[in-house]
Amino acid sequence: MKYRIVAVSTAAALAATGLLSGCGSSDDDGGDGPAASGPVSLTYWAWAPGLDKVADIWNAGEGKKTDIKVTVKKQASGDDLVTKIITAAKAHKAPDLVQAEYQALPTLVSNDVLADISKEAGDAKGKFADGIWQQTTLGSDALYAVPQDSGPLMFYYRQDLFKQYGLSVPTTWDEFAETARTLKKKAPGKDLTTFSSNDSGLFAGLAQQAGAKWWTTGGDKWKVAIDDAATQKVADFWGGLVKEGAVDNQPMYTPAWNKALNTGKQIAWVSAVWAPGTLTTAAPDTKGKWAMAPLPQWTAGQNVTGSWGGSSTAVTNDSKNKAAAATFAKWLNTDSEALAALVKESGIYPAATAAQTGGALAQAPDYFSNQPDFYTKAAEIAKGTAPAAWGPNVNVAYTAFKDNFAEAAKSKSDFGAALTAMQDATVADLKKQGFGVSE
């Protein structure tokens, strides 16, 4: 189900949400003051597994000391939750806290769902990579959520097959293209990887690495730059490889893709830090044969990566206890015991940099037991996470990507035209919904 963006009809109203002005939402329920006296009960809508067990740690410790109890209510993820939370907020029945994906934050802010918690949790900034923190401030002085997990992009490859075919791990995208071509010459039936039109999030992350900022604001208007030079570079790069047959053009997460990974037909994968879990299921026969390396760079010697996935903990404007809710959100995503529990119970890769090595992440994923420094290397890569610039209709852009790039990949036609169509669809939707758009 695609959620419908509830447009703000005038620029003045949009600025009032704090999305453009950075002033934050008004707080008539005492969120700027101390937590309410007496027992406080908070409700947290979230989809990650095991969050109720992490909340139990709070309730038995800090929660008991502060008389603040948190109850987690499991929800569907993605668009379904965004739709539900916006509907609840319109009826002034939203929960105190909500797990929100980074790309959904502008939509929730523009619908006046989320509170500015910069006074209560803004001092946590130094605990996160700048590119991650920026996604929760939307580039303003406000803070609309505390980062929870992240998905820095990396390069995964079959060590044994790279050795067999005399391939070197590419450190630049030019080397990546040459590696793909070399493999095709040596083993025509194999592919280095595939370009998947199913995965808008991966494409967005690759564009971020190249420096793209798809949505920005100026004054009282949105500017959409999905077809900017950085993204054109990424689209042309992958479109060229698909057109010449250097990489496959089939979507990921299909039985055929799983088989290609499991049999060694596809010997590498551009993915995120959570890839070991996917490979465990998709390619069980190749356990211990893969290795992880930094994402190839556009400029040699740099350490820049994009993100694929990730979520945050936000406080809603409907909460009667915003300060208490913000205190829990900060604890959940910065406290060492809470972070260890999030890794263990929810299987996340924490956004907090201090939790990305050691503790629950001291050992490599079982699938990567051959690479004991997996998480040490991942933490170094994560430090170079580029900022992302999301807007209020990410769902429309992602749908347009799937529609237009699917056809371009299938026919091996110009990816530039598909990118232009994605840009045009996103701009047209913003205008239709009543947002101001600068050309």
PDB file of N, CA, C and O in Angstrom, residues 107-146:
ATOM      1  N   THR A 107       8.094  13.399   5.583  1.00  0.00           N
ATOM      2  CA  THR A 107       6.656  13.208   5.423  1.00  0.00           C
ATOM      3  C   THR A 107       5.939  13.382   6.757  1.00  0.00           C
ATOM      4  O   THR A 107       4.905  14.056   6.848  1.00  0.00           O
ATOM      5  N   LEU A 108       6.496  12.801   7.807  1.00  0.00           N
ATOM      6  CA  LEU A 108       5.869  12.894   9.128  1.00  0.00           C
ATOM      7  C   LEU A 108       5.952  14.314   9.680  1.00  0.00           C
ATOM      8  O   LEU A 108       5.004  14.802  10.309  1.00  0.00           O
ATOM      9  N   VAL A 109       7.058  14.993   9.441  1.00  0.00           N
ATOM     10  CA  VAL A 109       7.194  16.373   9.916  1.00  0.00           C
ATOM     11  C   VAL A 109       6.242  17.302   9.167  1.00  0.00           C
ATOM     12  O   VAL A 109       5.584  18.160   9.758  1.00  0.00           O
ATOM     13  N   SER A 110       6.149  17.131   7.859  1.00  0.00           N
ATOM     14  CA  SER A 110       5.279  18.009   7.078  1.00  0.00           C
ATOM     15  C   SER A 110       3.814  17.790   7.396  1.00  0.00           C
ATOM     16  O   SER A 110       2.970  18.646   7.136  1.00  0.00           O
ATOM     17  N   ASN A 111       3.502  16.647   8.002  1.00  0.00           N
ATOM     18  CA  ASN A 111       2.138  16.377   8.466  1.00  0.00           C
ATOM     19  C   ASN A 111       1.967  16.690   9.951  1.00  0.00           C
ATOM     20  O   ASN A 111       0.972  16.315  10.555  1.00  0.00           O
ATOM     21  N   ASP A 112       2.964  17.369  10.523  1.00  0.00           N
ATOM     22  CA  ASP A 112       2.914  17.830  11.917  1.00  0.00           C
ATOM     23  C   ASP A 112       2.736  16.690  12.911  1.00  0.00           C
ATOM     24  O   ASP A 112       2.080  16.831  13.936  1.00  0.00           O
ATOM     25  N   VAL A 113       3.359  15.554  12.602  1.00  0.00           N
ATOM     26  CA  VAL A 113       3.262  14.390  13.489  1.00  0.00           C
ATOM     27  C   VAL A 113       4.343  14.424  14.572  1.00  0.00           C
ATOM     28  O   VAL A 113       4.088  14.049  15.716  1.00  0.00           O
ATOM     29  N   LEU A 114       5.541  14.886  14.232  1.00  0.00           N
ATOM     30  CA  LEU A 114       6.692  14.743  15.121  1.00  0.00           C
ATOM     31  C   LEU A 114       7.058  16.029  15.850  1.00  0.00           C
ATOM     32  O   LEU A 114       6.984  17.121  15.288  1.00  0.00           O
ATOM     33  N   ALA A 115       7.485  15.868  17.093  1.00  0.00           N
ATOM     34  CA  ALA A 115       7.910  16.987  17.924  1.00  0.00           C
ATOM     35  C   ALA A 115       9.397  17.262  17.745  1.00  0.00           C
ATOM     36  O   ALA A 115      10.176  16.355  17.431  1.00  0.00           O
ATOM     37  N   ASP A 116       9.780  18.500  17.964  1.00  0.00           N
ATOM     38  CA  ASP A 116      11.185  18.880  17.987  1.00  0.00           C
ATOM     39  C   ASP A 116      11.721  18.567  19.384  1.00  0.00           C
ATOM     40  O   ASP A 116      11.272  19.145  20.376  1.00  0.00           O
ATOM     41  N   ILE A 117      12.686  17.644  19.468  1.00  0.00           N
ATOM     42  CA  ILE A 117      13.237  17.243  20.760  1.00  0.00           C
ATOM     43  C   ILE A 117      14.697  17.673  20.904  1.00  0.00           C
ATOM     44  O   ILE A 117      15.483  17.056  21.618  1.00  0.00           O
ATOM     45  N   SER A 118      15.046  18.763  20.212  1.00  0.00           N
ATOM     46  CA  SER A 118      16.436  19.216  20.253  1.00  0.00           C
ATOM     47  C   SER A 118      16.869  19.622  21.660  1.00  0.00           C
ATOM     48  O   SER A 118      18.027  19.419  22.035  1.00  0.00           O
ATOM     49  N   LYS A 119      15.963  20.187  22.462  1.00  0.00           N
ATOM     50  CA  LYS A 119      16.325  20.604  23.817  1.00  0.00           C
ATOM     51  C   LYS A 119      16.571  19.399  24.718  1.00  0.00           C
ATOM     52  O   LYS A 119      17.413  19.438  25.603  1.00  0.00           O
ATOM     53  N   GLU A 120      15.821  18.326  24.488  1.00  0.00           N
ATOM     54  CA  GLU A 120      15.934  17.151  25.344  1.00  0.00           C
ATOM     55  C   GLU A 120      17.021  16.178  24.895  1.00  0.00           C
ATOM     56  O   GLU A 120      17.611  15.495  25.721  1.00  0.00           O
ATOM     57  N   ALA A 121      17.282  16.095  23.604  1.00  0.00           N
ATOM     58  CA  ALA A 121      18.196  15.059  23.101  1.00  0.00           C
ATOM     59  C   ALA A 121      19.265  15.583  22.157  1.00  0.00           C
ATOM     60  O   ALA A 121      20.068  14.808  21.639  1.00  0.00           O
ATOM     61  N   GLY A 122      19.304  16.892  21.938  1.00  0.00           N
ATOM     62  CA  GLY A 122      20.262  17.457  20.996  1.00  0.00           C
ATOM     63  C   GLY A 122      21.709  17.241  21.380  1.00  0.00           C
ATOM     64  O   GLY A 122      22.599  17.231  20.524  1.00  0.00           O
ATOM     65  N   ASP A 123      21.950  17.034  22.687  1.00  0.00           N
ATOM     66  CA  ASP A 123      23.331  16.840  23.131  1.00  0.00           C
ATOM     67  C   ASP A 123      23.886  15.468  22.773  1.00  0.00           C
ATOM     68  O   ASP A 123      25.046  15.167  23.039  1.00  0.00           O
ATOM     69  N   ALA A 124      23.078  14.632  22.135  1.00  0.00           N
ATOM     70  CA  ALA A 124      23.542  13.298  21.709  1.00  0.00           C
ATOM     71  C   ALA A 124      24.237  13.339  20.349  1.00  0.00           C
ATOM     72  O   ALA A 124      24.727  12.317  19.871  1.00  0.00           O
ATOM     73  N   LYS A 125      24.302  14.500  19.729  1.00  0.00           N
ATOM     74  CA  LYS A 125      24.828  14.624  18.372  1.00  0.00           C
ATOM     75  C   LYS A 125      26.185  13.963  18.178  1.00  0.00           C
ATOM     76  O   LYS A 125      26.423  13.267  17.186  1.00  0.00           O
ATOM     77  N   GLY A 126      27.099  14.153  19.125  1.00  0.00           N
ATOM     78  CA  GLY A 126      28.451  13.645  18.981  1.00  0.00           C
ATOM     79  C   GLY A 126      28.565  12.134  18.999  1.00  0.00           C
ATOM     80  O   GLY A 126      29.636  11.585  18.716  1.00  0.00           O
ATOM     81  N   LYS A 127      27.492  11.447  19.311  1.00  0.00           N
ATOM     82  CA  LYS A 127      27.516   9.982  19.390  1.00  0.00           C
ATOM     83  C   LYS A 127      27.235   9.319  18.048  1.00  0.00           C
ATOM     84  O   LYS A 127      27.241   8.092  17.947  1.00  0.00           O
ATOM     85  N   PHE A 128      26.985  10.137  17.019  1.00  0.00           N
ATOM     86  CA  PHE A 128      26.605   9.594  15.710  1.00  0.00           C
ATOM     87  C   PHE A 128      27.436  10.241  14.603  1.00  0.00           C
ATOM     88  O   PHE A 128      27.913  11.371  14.747  1.00  0.00           O
ATOM     89  N   ALA A 129      27.590   9.509  13.503  1.00  0.00           N
ATOM     90  CA  ALA A 129      28.247  10.083  12.325  1.00  0.00           C
ATOM     91  C   ALA A 129      27.425  11.268  11.834  1.00  0.00           C
ATOM     92  O   ALA A 129      26.192  11.254  11.901  1.00  0.00           O
ATOM     93  N   ASP A 130      28.102  12.308  11.336  1.00  0.00           N
ATOM     94  CA  ASP A 130      27.401  13.521  10.906  1.00  0.00           C
ATOM     95  C   ASP A 130      26.330  13.231   9.863  1.00  0.00           C
ATOM     96  O   ASP A 130      25.240  13.811   9.891  1.00  0.00           O
ATOM     97  N   GLY A 131      26.650  12.334   8.926  1.00  0.00           N
ATOM     98  CA  GLY A 131      25.694  12.031   7.868  1.00  0.00           C
ATOM     99  C   GLY A 131      24.433  11.356   8.372  1.00  0.00           C
ATOM    100  O   GLY A 131      23.362  11.487   7.766  1.00  0.00           O
ATOM    101  N   ILE A 132      24.536  10.620   9.483  1.00  0.00           N
ATOM    102  CA  ILE A 132      23.370   9.974  10.087  1.00  0.00           C
ATOM    103  C   ILE A 132      22.557  10.993  10.885  1.00  0.00           C
ATOM    104  O   ILE A 132      21.332  11.067  10.773  1.00  0.00           O
ATOM    105  N   TRP A 133      23.237  11.802  11.691  1.00  0.00           N
ATOM    106  CA  TRP A 133      22.546  12.804  12.513  1.00  0.00           C
ATOM    107  C   TRP A 133      21.767  13.778  11.641  1.00  0.00           C
ATOM    108  O   TRP A 133      20.636  14.165  11.959  1.00  0.00           O
ATOM    109  N   GLN A 134      22.350  14.158  10.522  1.00  0.00           N
ATOM    110  CA  GLN A 134      21.707  15.122   9.626  1.00  0.00           C
ATOM    111  C   GLN A 134      20.351  14.636   9.139  1.00  0.00           C
ATOM    112  O   GLN A 134      19.437  15.436   8.904  1.00  0.00           O
ATOM    113  N   GLN A 135      20.188  13.329   9.022  1.00  0.00           N
ATOM    114  CA  GLN A 135      18.914  12.801   8.532  1.00  0.00           C
ATOM    115  C   GLN A 135      17.784  13.001   9.552  1.00  0.00           C
ATOM    116  O   GLN A 135      16.610  12.971   9.185  1.00  0.00           O
ATOM    117  N   THR A 136      18.127  13.199  10.823  1.00  0.00           N
ATOM    118  CA  THR A 136      17.092  13.388  11.838  1.00  0.00           C
ATOM    119  C   THR A 136      16.845  14.861  12.153  1.00  0.00           C
ATOM    120  O   THR A 136      15.888  15.189  12.844  1.00  0.00           O
ATOM    121  N   THR A 137      17.690  15.739  11.627  1.00  0.00           N
ATOM    122  CA  THR A 137      17.472  17.179  11.805  1.00  0.00           C
ATOM    123  C   THR A 137      16.871  17.803  10.554  1.00  0.00           C
ATOM    124  O   THR A 137      16.385  18.935  10.598  1.00  0.00           O
ATOM    125  N   LEU A 138      16.909  17.077   9.453  1.00  0.00           N
ATOM    126  CA  LEU A 138      16.467  17.579   8.146  1.00  0.00           C
ATOM    127  C   LEU A 138      17.222  18.860   7.787  1.00  0.00           C
ATOM    128  O   LEU A 138      16.693  19.753   7.144  1.00  0.00           O
ATOM    129  N   GLY A 139      18.464  18.941   8.249  1.00  0.00           N
ATOM    130  CA  GLY A 139      19.293  20.083   7.915  1.00  0.00           C
ATOM    131  C   GLY A 139      18.929  21.361   8.644  1.00  0.00           C
ATOM    132  O   GLY A 139      19.376  22.447   8.272  1.00  0.00           O
ATOM    133  N   SER A 140      18.126  21.251   9.705  1.00  0.00           N
ATOM    134  CA  SER A 140      17.679  22.428  10.446  1.00  0.00           C
ATOM    135  C   SER A 140      18.272  22.427  11.852  1.00  0.00           C
ATOM    136  O   SER A 140      19.074  21.566  12.206  1.00  0.00           O
ATOM    137  N   ASP A 141      17.850  23.382  12.676  1.00  0.00           N
ATOM    138  CA  ASP A 141      18.270  23.419  14.077  1.00  0.00           C
ATOM    139  C   ASP A 141      17.396  22.528  14.947  1.00  0.00           C
ATOM    140  O   ASP A 141      17.672  22.353  16.133  1.00  0.00           O
ATOM    141  N   ALA A 142      16.345  22.002  14.373  1.00  0.00           N
ATOM    142  CA  ALA A 142      15.441  21.116  15.114  1.00  0.00           C
ATOM    143  C   ALA A 142      16.000  19.691  15.127  1.00  0.00           C
ATOM    144  O   ALA A 142      16.918  19.365  14.377  1.00  0.00           O
ATOM    145  N   LEU A 143      15.442  18.858  15.994  1.00  0.00           N
ATOM    146  CA  LEU A 143      15.770  17.433  16.028  1.00  0.00           C
ATOM    147  C   LEU A 143      14.455  16.674  16.109  1.00  0.00           C
ATOM    148  O   LEU A 143      13.700  16.833  17.062  1.00  0.00           O
ATOM    149  N   TYR A 144      14.171  15.875  15.090  1.00  0.00           N
ATOM    150  CA  TYR A 144      12.883  15.209  15.000  1.00  0.00           C
ATOM    151  C   TYR A 144      12.920  13.747  15.410  1.00  0.00           C
ATOM    152  O   TYR A 144      11.879  13.089  15.466  1.00  0.00           O
ATOM    153  N   ALA A 145      14.101  13.215  15.690  1.00  0.00           N
ATOM    154  CA  ALA A 145      14.228  11.820  16.112  1.00  0.00           C
ATOM    155  C   ALA A 145      15.664  11.577  16.549  1.00  0.00           C
ATOM    156  O   ALA A 145      16.555  12.378  16.255  1.00  0.00           O
ATOM    157  N   VAL A 146      15.873  10.475  17.255  1.00  0.00           N
ATOM    158  CA  VAL A 146      17.224  10.050  17.616  1.00  0.00           C
ATOM    159  C   VAL A 146      17.574   8.858  16.726  1.00  0.00           C
ATOM    160  O   VAL A 146      16.798   7.894  16.650  1.00  0.00           O
TER     161      VAL A 146
END
